[in-house]
Coordinates of C-alpha atoms in Angstrom, one line a residue:
M1 CA 242.2 111.6 206.9
G2 CA 238.4 109.3 206.8
F3 CA 238.4 106.5 206.0
S4 CA 235.9 105.5 203.1
G5 CA 236.1 101.2 203.3
R6 CA 237.7 99.6 200.1
P7 CA 236.9 99.7 196.8
S8 CA 237.6 98.6 193.9
M9 CA 241.4 99.4 192.2
A10 CA 240.1 98.3 188.5
C11 CA 240.7 100.9 185.9
E12 CA 237.7 103.6 185.2
P13 CA 237.0 101.1 182.1
C14 CA 236.3 98.0 184.2
R15 CA 234.9 99.5 187.3
K16 CA 231.9 101.1 184.8
L17 CA 231.4 98.1 182.5
R18 CA 232.0 95.5 186.1
T19 CA 234.6 93.6 183.9
K20 CA 237.1 91.5 186.0
C21 CA 240.4 93.6 185.5
D22 CA 242.7 91.7 186.0
F23 CA 246.0 95.1 186.9
A24 CA 248.3 94.4 184.2
I25 CA 251.3 96.6 183.1
P26 CA 250.9 99.7 181.6
S27 CA 247.3 98.1 179.9
C28 CA 244.7 95.5 181.7
T29 CA 244.1 92.2 179.3
Q30 CA 240.8 93.2 178.9
C31 CA 241.2 96.9 177.9
V32 CA 243.9 95.3 175.5
R33 CA 241.3 93.2 174.0
K34 CA 237.8 95.4 173.3
G35 CA 240.6 98.1 172.0
R36 CA 239.5 100.7 174.8
A37 CA 241.8 103.1 176.4
C38 CA 242.9 102.2 179.9
T39 CA 243.6 105.1 181.7
G40 CA 245.1 102.8 185.1
Y41 CA 244.9 102.1 188.4
R42 CA 243.8 103.9 191.7
N43 CA 246.2 104.3 194.6
E44 CA 245.5 102.2 198.1
Q45 CA 246.2 104.8 199.7
D46 CA 244.0 107.5 198.0
M47 CA 241.3 105.1 198.3
L48 CA 241.8 103.7 202.1
F49 CA 241.9 107.3 203.1
R50 CA 240.0 110.2 201.7
N51 CA 241.1 113.8 201.3
E52 CA 239.5 115.9 203.2
T53 CA 241.7 119.5 203.7
P54 CA 239.3 121.3 201.8
L55 CA 236.3 120.6 203.5
V56 CA 238.5 121.7 207.0
V57 CA 239.4 124.7 205.7
R58 CA 235.8 125.5 205.0
R59 CA 234.9 124.4 208.6
A60 CA 238.0 126.9 209.5
T61 CA 237.1 130.0 206.8
R62 CA 233.5 130.0 208.7
R63 CA 234.5 129.9 211.4
R64 CA 237.0 132.8 211.8
T65 CA 234.5 134.6 210.2
A66 CA 232.5 134.4 212.6
A67 CA 234.0 135.4 215.4
R68 CA 235.7 137.8 213.2
G69 CA 232.0 138.9 213.2
T70 CA 230.5 141.5 210.3
A71 CA 233.9 143.9 210.0
G72 CA 234.1 144.8 206.8
D73 CA 237.2 146.0 206.8
E74 CA 239.2 142.9 207.8
V75 CA 240.4 140.3 205.3
A76 CA 239.0 136.6 205.9
M77 CA 243.0 134.6 205.7
S78 CA 245.7 136.7 205.6
F79 CA 247.1 133.9 202.7
P80 CA 243.9 132.9 200.4
I81 CA 244.5 129.5 199.5
D82 CA 244.1 128.7 196.1
P83 CA 240.5 125.9 194.5
Q84 CA 243.2 124.3 191.8
L85 CA 245.7 124.2 194.4
L86 CA 243.5 121.9 196.9
A87 CA 242.0 119.7 194.1
T88 CA 245.5 119.2 193.2
Q89 CA 246.7 114.9 192.4
Q90 CA 247.8 113.9 196.4
P91 CA 251.7 113.0 195.7
S92 CA 251.1 109.1 196.3
R93 CA 248.6 109.6 192.7
I94 CA 250.7 112.0 190.8
A95 CA 254.3 108.8 192.0
A96 CA 251.5 107.2 190.1
I97 CA 250.8 109.0 187.2
D98 CA 254.3 109.3 187.0
D99 CA 255.6 105.3 187.5
E100 CA 252.5 104.8 184.3
A101 CA 254.5 107.1 182.4
T102 CA 257.9 105.1 182.7
N103 CA 255.9 101.2 182.3
H104 CA 254.2 102.7 179.0
F105 CA 257.9 103.5 177.7
F106 CA 259.0 101.2 177.7
A107 CA 256.2 98.7 176.9
H108 CA 255.0 100.3 173.1
Y109 CA 257.8 102.1 172.2
N110 CA 261.0 100.5 173.8
E111 CA 262.3 99.5 169.9
K112 CA 265.2 96.9 170.5
F113 CA 268.7 96.0 168.5
F114 CA 269.5 92.9 167.1
A115 CA 272.6 92.1 165.1
P116 CA 274.4 88.4 164.7
E117 CA 276.8 89.2 168.0
V118 CA 274.2 89.7 169.9
Q119 CA 271.7 86.9 170.4
R120 CA 268.6 86.9 171.6
N121 CA 265.9 85.8 170.2
G122 CA 263.9 89.4 171.4
G123 CA 266.0 91.9 170.3
F124 CA 269.1 93.9 173.3
D125 CA 266.9 96.7 175.2
Y126 CA 269.9 98.9 175.2
I127 CA 267.7 101.5 177.3
Q128 CA 266.8 99.7 179.6
P129 CA 270.9 100.0 181.1
V130 CA 271.0 103.3 181.1
Y131 CA 268.6 103.8 182.3
Q132 CA 269.5 102.1 185.7
Q133 CA 272.8 104.0 185.7
D134 CA 271.0 107.6 185.0
L135 CA 268.3 106.6 188.0
A136 CA 271.3 106.2 190.5
T137 CA 272.7 109.3 189.0
G138 CA 270.8 111.8 188.7
G139 CA 270.6 111.5 184.0
P140 CA 268.1 112.9 182.0
V141 CA 267.4 109.4 181.0
P142 CA 265.1 108.2 183.1
D143 CA 263.1 112.3 182.3
I144 CA 263.2 111.9 178.7
V145 CA 261.2 108.0 179.5
K146 CA 258.9 109.0 181.7
A147 CA 258.0 113.0 179.2
A148 CA 257.9 111.0 176.2
G149 CA 255.2 107.6 178.6
L150 CA 253.4 110.9 178.8
A151 CA 253.4 111.6 175.8
G152 CA 252.0 108.9 174.7
L153 CA 249.8 108.0 177.0
G154 CA 248.4 111.6 176.9
N155 CA 247.7 110.9 173.2
V156 CA 245.6 107.4 173.9
S157 CA 243.4 108.7 176.2
G158 CA 243.1 112.5 174.8
S159 CA 244.1 113.7 178.0
Q160 CA 245.6 116.9 177.2
E161 CA 247.1 117.4 180.3
L162 CA 249.2 115.4 180.3
I163 CA 250.7 116.3 176.9
D164 CA 251.4 119.2 178.9
A165 CA 252.7 117.4 181.9
A166 CA 254.8 115.4 178.7
R167 CA 256.1 120.0 177.9
Q168 CA 256.8 120.8 181.1
K169 CA 259.1 117.6 182.3
Q170 CA 260.7 117.4 179.0
N171 CA 262.0 120.9 179.6
G172 CA 264.0 120.0 182.7
V173 CA 265.2 117.2 180.5
I174 CA 266.8 119.8 178.7
R175 CA 268.3 121.4 181.2
K176 CA 269.6 118.7 182.3
L177 CA 271.3 117.2 178.5
Q178 CA 273.3 121.0 178.6
H179 CA 274.2 120.5 182.3
Q180 CA 276.7 117.1 180.7
L181 CA 276.6 118.6 177.0
Q182 CA 279.0 121.6 178.9
N183 CA 281.7 118.6 181.2
P184 CA 283.9 116.3 178.9
R185 CA 283.7 114.0 180.6
T186 CA 279.9 113.4 179.7
I187 CA 279.7 114.6 176.8
S188 CA 279.6 112.1 175.1
S189 CA 278.6 110.1 176.9
D190 CA 275.5 106.9 176.6
S191 CA 273.1 108.5 178.7
T192 CA 274.0 111.9 176.6
I193 CA 273.8 110.7 173.3
L194 CA 269.9 108.1 174.7
T195 CA 268.7 111.5 175.5
C196 CA 269.4 112.7 172.5
I197 CA 267.1 110.6 170.6
L198 CA 265.0 110.1 173.0
L199 CA 264.7 113.4 172.6
G200 CA 263.6 113.3 169.2
V201 CA 261.2 109.9 169.6
F202 CA 259.7 112.2 171.9
E203 CA 258.9 115.0 169.3
N204 CA 257.1 112.7 167.4
I205 CA 255.1 110.9 170.2
I206 CA 253.8 114.2 171.2
C207 CA 253.5 115.7 167.6
D208 CA 251.3 118.5 169.2
S209 CA 253.0 121.4 166.9
P210 CA 253.5 122.4 163.6
Q211 CA 257.5 122.5 164.8
S212 CA 257.5 119.1 166.2
A213 CA 259.2 118.0 163.5
Q214 CA 262.0 120.7 163.0
H215 CA 262.7 119.8 166.6
M216 CA 262.6 115.6 165.7
S217 CA 264.8 116.3 163.7
Y218 CA 267.3 118.8 165.6
H219 CA 267.9 115.9 168.2
L220 CA 268.1 113.6 165.8
N221 CA 271.1 115.7 164.0
G222 CA 273.0 115.8 167.5
A223 CA 273.0 112.5 168.1
A224 CA 274.6 112.7 165.0
E225 CA 276.6 114.6 165.4
L226 CA 277.6 113.8 169.3
A227 CA 277.9 110.0 168.1
K228 CA 280.6 111.4 165.6
L229 CA 282.6 113.4 168.0
R230 CA 283.2 110.0 169.8
G231 CA 284.0 108.1 167.3
A232 CA 284.6 103.3 166.8
R233 CA 285.1 103.4 170.4
Q234 CA 280.7 103.1 171.0
F235 CA 281.2 100.1 169.4
N236 CA 283.1 98.2 171.7
H237 CA 280.3 97.5 173.3
D238 CA 276.6 96.6 173.0
I239 CA 275.6 99.3 175.1
G240 CA 277.0 101.8 172.5
L241 CA 276.2 100.3 169.2
G242 CA 271.9 99.8 170.0
I243 CA 272.2 103.3 170.5
Y244 CA 274.2 103.9 167.1
S245 CA 271.9 101.7 165.2
R246 CA 269.4 103.6 166.3
M247 CA 270.8 107.0 165.5
R248 CA 272.0 105.7 162.4
G249 CA 268.3 104.5 161.9
F250 CA 266.8 107.8 162.4
M251 CA 269.5 109.5 160.7
L252 CA 268.3 106.9 156.7
A253 CA 264.7 107.6 157.0
H254 CA 265.1 111.6 157.5
C255 CA 268.0 111.5 154.9
L256 CA 265.4 109.4 152.4
Q257 CA 262.1 111.8 153.3
T258 CA 263.8 115.2 153.0
R259 CA 266.6 113.9 150.3
E260 CA 269.6 114.8 152.0
P261 CA 272.9 112.7 152.1
L262 CA 273.4 111.1 154.9
P263 CA 276.6 112.5 157.0
P264 CA 279.8 111.0 155.9
F265 CA 281.2 109.1 159.3
I266 CA 278.7 107.0 158.9
L267 CA 279.7 105.9 155.5
N268 CA 282.5 105.1 156.6
Y269 CA 280.9 103.3 159.2
I270 CA 279.2 101.4 156.5
E271 CA 282.0 100.4 154.6
D272 CA 283.9 99.5 157.6
S273 CA 285.0 95.9 157.5
E274 CA 285.1 95.2 161.8
I275 CA 282.3 97.1 162.3
S276 CA 279.7 95.5 159.8
R277 CA 281.3 92.3 161.4
R278 CA 278.8 93.1 164.3
D279 CA 276.4 94.7 162.1
F280 CA 272.7 93.6 160.8
E281 CA 272.7 92.7 158.1
P282 CA 275.4 95.7 156.7
G283 CA 274.4 95.0 153.3
F284 CA 271.2 95.8 153.6
Y285 CA 272.2 99.5 155.1
R286 CA 274.3 99.9 151.5
L287 CA 272.0 99.5 149.7
L288 CA 269.3 102.0 151.8
A289 CA 272.7 104.8 152.3
R290 CA 273.5 104.9 148.3
L291 CA 269.6 105.0 147.4
C292 CA 270.7 108.2 150.3
Q293 CA 273.4 109.9 147.3
V294 CA 271.3 109.0 145.0
R295 CA 267.8 111.3 146.1
A296 CA 270.6 113.3 147.8
Q297 CA 272.1 114.5 144.1
H298 CA 268.7 114.2 142.3
K299 CA 267.9 116.7 144.8
Q300 CA 271.4 118.5 144.3
Q301 CA 271.7 119.1 140.8
G302 CA 267.9 119.3 140.0
Y303 CA 266.6 116.4 136.7
V304 CA 268.0 112.5 136.6
D305 CA 270.6 112.0 134.1
A306 CA 271.5 108.9 132.4
K307 CA 274.1 107.8 135.2
L308 CA 271.6 108.7 137.9
A309 CA 269.0 106.3 136.1
D310 CA 271.0 104.1 136.1
E311 CA 272.0 103.3 139.2
A312 CA 268.3 103.7 140.5
Q313 CA 268.2 101.4 138.5
L314 CA 270.3 99.5 139.9
L315 CA 269.5 99.6 143.7
A316 CA 265.3 98.8 142.6
V317 CA 267.1 95.6 141.3
E318 CA 269.9 95.6 144.1
F319 CA 267.0 96.3 146.3
G320 CA 264.4 93.5 144.5
A321 CA 266.8 90.3 144.8
W322 CA 267.6 91.2 148.5
A323 CA 266.5 89.1 151.4
P324 CA 268.4 88.4 155.0
D325 CA 270.4 85.8 155.9
I326 CA 267.5 84.8 158.7
A327 CA 265.8 81.8 159.5
D328 CA 262.1 83.0 159.7
W329 CA 262.7 84.8 156.0
E330 CA 261.6 83.6 152.9
R331 CA 262.4 84.9 149.7
N332 CA 259.6 87.3 147.7
E333 CA 256.9 85.8 150.6
R334 CA 255.1 88.7 153.5
P335 CA 256.6 87.3 157.0
L336 CA 253.5 86.7 158.7
P337 CA 252.6 86.5 162.5
A338 CA 253.9 83.8 164.8
P339 CA 251.3 81.7 166.5
E340 CA 251.0 84.8 169.1
P341 CA 251.3 83.5 173.8
S342 CA 249.3 83.4 176.2
G343 CA 251.6 86.7 177.8
H344 CA 250.7 89.8 177.6
Q345 CA 254.5 90.9 176.2
S346 CA 256.0 88.8 173.7
T347 CA 258.6 88.7 172.0
E348 CA 257.9 86.5 169.1
A349 CA 255.1 89.6 168.4
Y350 CA 258.3 92.1 168.0
R351 CA 260.1 90.3 166.3
Y352 CA 256.8 89.9 164.3
I353 CA 256.7 93.7 163.3
W354 CA 260.6 93.8 163.5
L355 CA 260.8 91.5 161.0
A356 CA 257.6 93.2 158.5
T357 CA 259.3 96.5 158.8
I358 CA 262.4 94.7 157.1
W359 CA 259.8 94.0 154.7
I360 CA 257.6 97.4 153.7
F361 CA 261.0 99.1 154.0
Q362 CA 262.0 97.2 150.9
L363 CA 259.5 97.6 149.6
T364 CA 259.2 101.1 150.1
A365 CA 263.5 101.4 148.4
R366 CA 261.9 99.9 145.7
I367 CA 259.3 102.2 145.2
L368 CA 261.8 105.1 145.3
A369 CA 264.0 104.5 143.6
S370 CA 261.7 103.3 140.7
D371 CA 261.0 107.5 140.8
I372 CA 264.1 108.2 139.7
V373 CA 264.4 105.7 137.1
I374 CA 260.3 107.3 135.7
E375 CA 261.5 110.8 135.9
W376 CA 264.5 109.9 133.5
A377 CA 261.8 107.7 131.2
R378 CA 260.2 110.7 130.7
S379 CA 262.2 112.9 129.9
R380 CA 262.8 110.7 127.6
V381 CA 259.7 110.6 125.5
T382 CA 259.9 114.0 125.3
H383 CA 263.2 114.4 123.8
E384 CA 263.4 111.3 121.6
P385 CA 259.7 110.2 121.1
G386 CA 259.7 106.9 120.0
S387 CA 258.6 103.8 120.1
P388 CA 261.3 102.1 121.8
S389 CA 261.3 105.5 124.8
S390 CA 257.1 105.1 125.0
A391 CA 257.9 100.8 125.6
A392 CA 260.2 101.8 128.0
L393 CA 258.2 104.3 130.6
G394 CA 255.3 101.8 130.4
D395 CA 257.8 99.7 131.5
A396 CA 258.7 101.9 134.7
I397 CA 255.1 102.8 135.3
T398 CA 254.1 99.1 135.1
A399 CA 256.7 97.7 137.4
Q400 CA 255.0 101.3 140.3
I401 CA 251.8 99.9 139.8
E402 CA 252.3 96.9 141.3
L403 CA 255.1 97.7 143.8
C404 CA 252.6 100.5 145.1
E405 CA 249.8 97.5 144.8
E406 CA 252.0 95.3 146.8
L407 CA 253.4 97.8 149.3
K408 CA 249.4 98.9 149.5
D409 CA 248.7 95.4 151.0
S410 CA 251.6 94.6 152.7
T411 CA 249.9 97.5 155.4
S412 CA 246.3 96.6 155.3
F413 CA 247.4 93.4 156.3
Y414 CA 250.6 94.6 159.0
L415 CA 248.4 96.4 160.1
R416 CA 245.5 94.1 160.7
S417 CA 248.2 92.1 162.2
F418 CA 249.4 94.7 164.7
R419 CA 246.5 95.8 165.9
D420 CA 245.4 92.4 166.5
T421 CA 247.9 91.6 168.4
Q422 CA 248.1 91.3 172.1
S423 CA 251.4 92.4 173.1
A424 CA 252.0 96.1 174.1
M425 CA 255.1 96.4 171.4
R426 CA 252.0 96.4 168.3
T427 CA 253.0 100.5 169.1
V428 CA 255.7 100.6 167.1
G429 CA 254.8 98.8 164.6
G430 CA 251.2 101.4 164.3
Y431 CA 254.5 104.2 163.9
G432 CA 256.5 102.3 161.9
L433 CA 252.8 102.1 159.1
L434 CA 253.5 106.0 158.5
W435 CA 256.6 105.8 156.7
P436 CA 255.0 103.5 154.2
L437 CA 252.6 106.1 153.6
Y438 CA 254.6 108.4 153.4
V439 CA 256.2 107.0 150.3
L440 CA 253.1 106.2 148.5
S441 CA 252.1 109.6 148.5
T442 CA 254.7 111.2 146.3
A443 CA 254.7 107.8 143.8
S444 CA 254.5 108.8 140.5
T445 CA 252.4 106.7 139.6
S446 CA 249.8 107.2 142.6
T447 CA 245.8 109.2 141.8
A448 CA 243.5 111.1 143.5
E449 CA 242.6 107.6 144.2
T450 CA 245.0 106.0 146.1
M451 CA 245.0 109.4 148.2
R452 CA 241.8 108.9 150.1
W453 CA 243.0 105.3 149.8
I454 CA 246.3 107.1 152.3
A455 CA 243.6 109.2 154.1
T456 CA 241.9 106.0 155.3
H457 CA 243.9 103.8 157.1
S458 CA 246.1 107.1 158.2
E459 CA 243.2 107.2 160.8
Q460 CA 243.1 104.0 161.1
I461 CA 246.5 103.6 162.5
A462 CA 245.3 106.9 164.7
E463 CA 242.6 105.7 165.8
G464 CA 244.1 102.4 166.6
F465 CA 247.9 102.9 167.5
G466 CA 247.0 106.8 169.6
V467 CA 249.4 108.2 167.0
R468 CA 248.5 111.5 166.3
Q469 CA 250.7 111.8 162.9
G470 CA 248.1 109.5 161.2
K471 CA 245.4 112.6 161.9
M472 CA 247.7 114.9 160.8
M473 CA 248.3 112.8 157.5
A474 CA 245.2 111.6 157.2
N475 CA 244.1 115.8 156.9
F476 CA 246.4 116.5 155.2
M477 CA 245.6 113.9 152.0
K478 CA 242.1 115.2 153.0
M479 CA 243.2 118.8 151.2
Y480 CA 243.7 116.6 147.8
I481 CA 241.0 114.6 147.1

């Protein structure tokens, strides 16, 4: 190994531009401020000592060839060395990439849990304790965290090598998970259920094939089945409650999108007064559960009747009247960002993103409910033409147009706001902005101009946050423009 001096260990963009790198994890502040992809930092041992193995091998090969003369029937080396093997990264570099992937996940994708009895302003981190436990026992959570982090880094840097490494590591997670599923003591443990959820998160991040959405649904349904098997004991501690709440949030969004009914056990827990006491705004989740059931019934029967229309209209009103009982929320006023501290990580920034997500979800729920009201009003105009029916249809359309305009305005505002924040948790906000774009794409009153707007904002999300689904959605929207 040859000593090669003491070169800079700064990230590549800072070295190229000769800017001062502060070595922040997971990305340096210069790169975050300039909106460029930070490639991470070089390992000190790799920089101080140059790997001269290829040179030594070439010299040994030349000496061996010279000693053997010109005999053409002899093999130069019994075991020829693969050139790709020589180019393989050194172990210290591989370990550094794994560490960076882990840091990247916890900095960008670690959604917290908020509840009245969990008094933490930045939310409760329920993943870290399970991660530490599995780190000691050899469980799958650390590996799926690394896999998801590698996928995120691959998306940001455009590196197919990192994407492939993420998929390979995920395959190892599946094997560990299967082992835990066969053990009665671990089948419904925190580790097993959280791994299923994070496998869904992984598919959402990597999004490397049309089957990723199907795989994500498969993992989330598996997590739901395990949560059902575990029963009410998962609510005895904050970690179990946080894991369940993450799963429930995914299932609510999934059922709203697919118009499938919520699993009955989730409905039972939503109505349970003892469990609701520890939940964040249980009334909001009851409204979402009712909306899921209305959309599922609409899908099942294939038409809207008066009873379904009345329930949808009532839901639209109740969602509009709902407001969480928290200090930073003003009824009918969009949540605004608090002044951001100088630190790279900010719990206040994450809380702001969380509040913005609630605001957006409230608007999208009202739009989804109004779709059913509009369909009913249109059927009345067909069967009972006249001014009352036409007026009802006009009112329903006007109400949805106003909601859609507010949603577009809020989405544009939060896109700019999340993109400008210094907090790494802005990535969570970027992913959350795909949901309003989906709802707008399905709204009854959306036009070709709306589709162009969606395509533009989808591309901005893809470029600004490294979210692959944004590019896929933009390409899909362009097919209908």
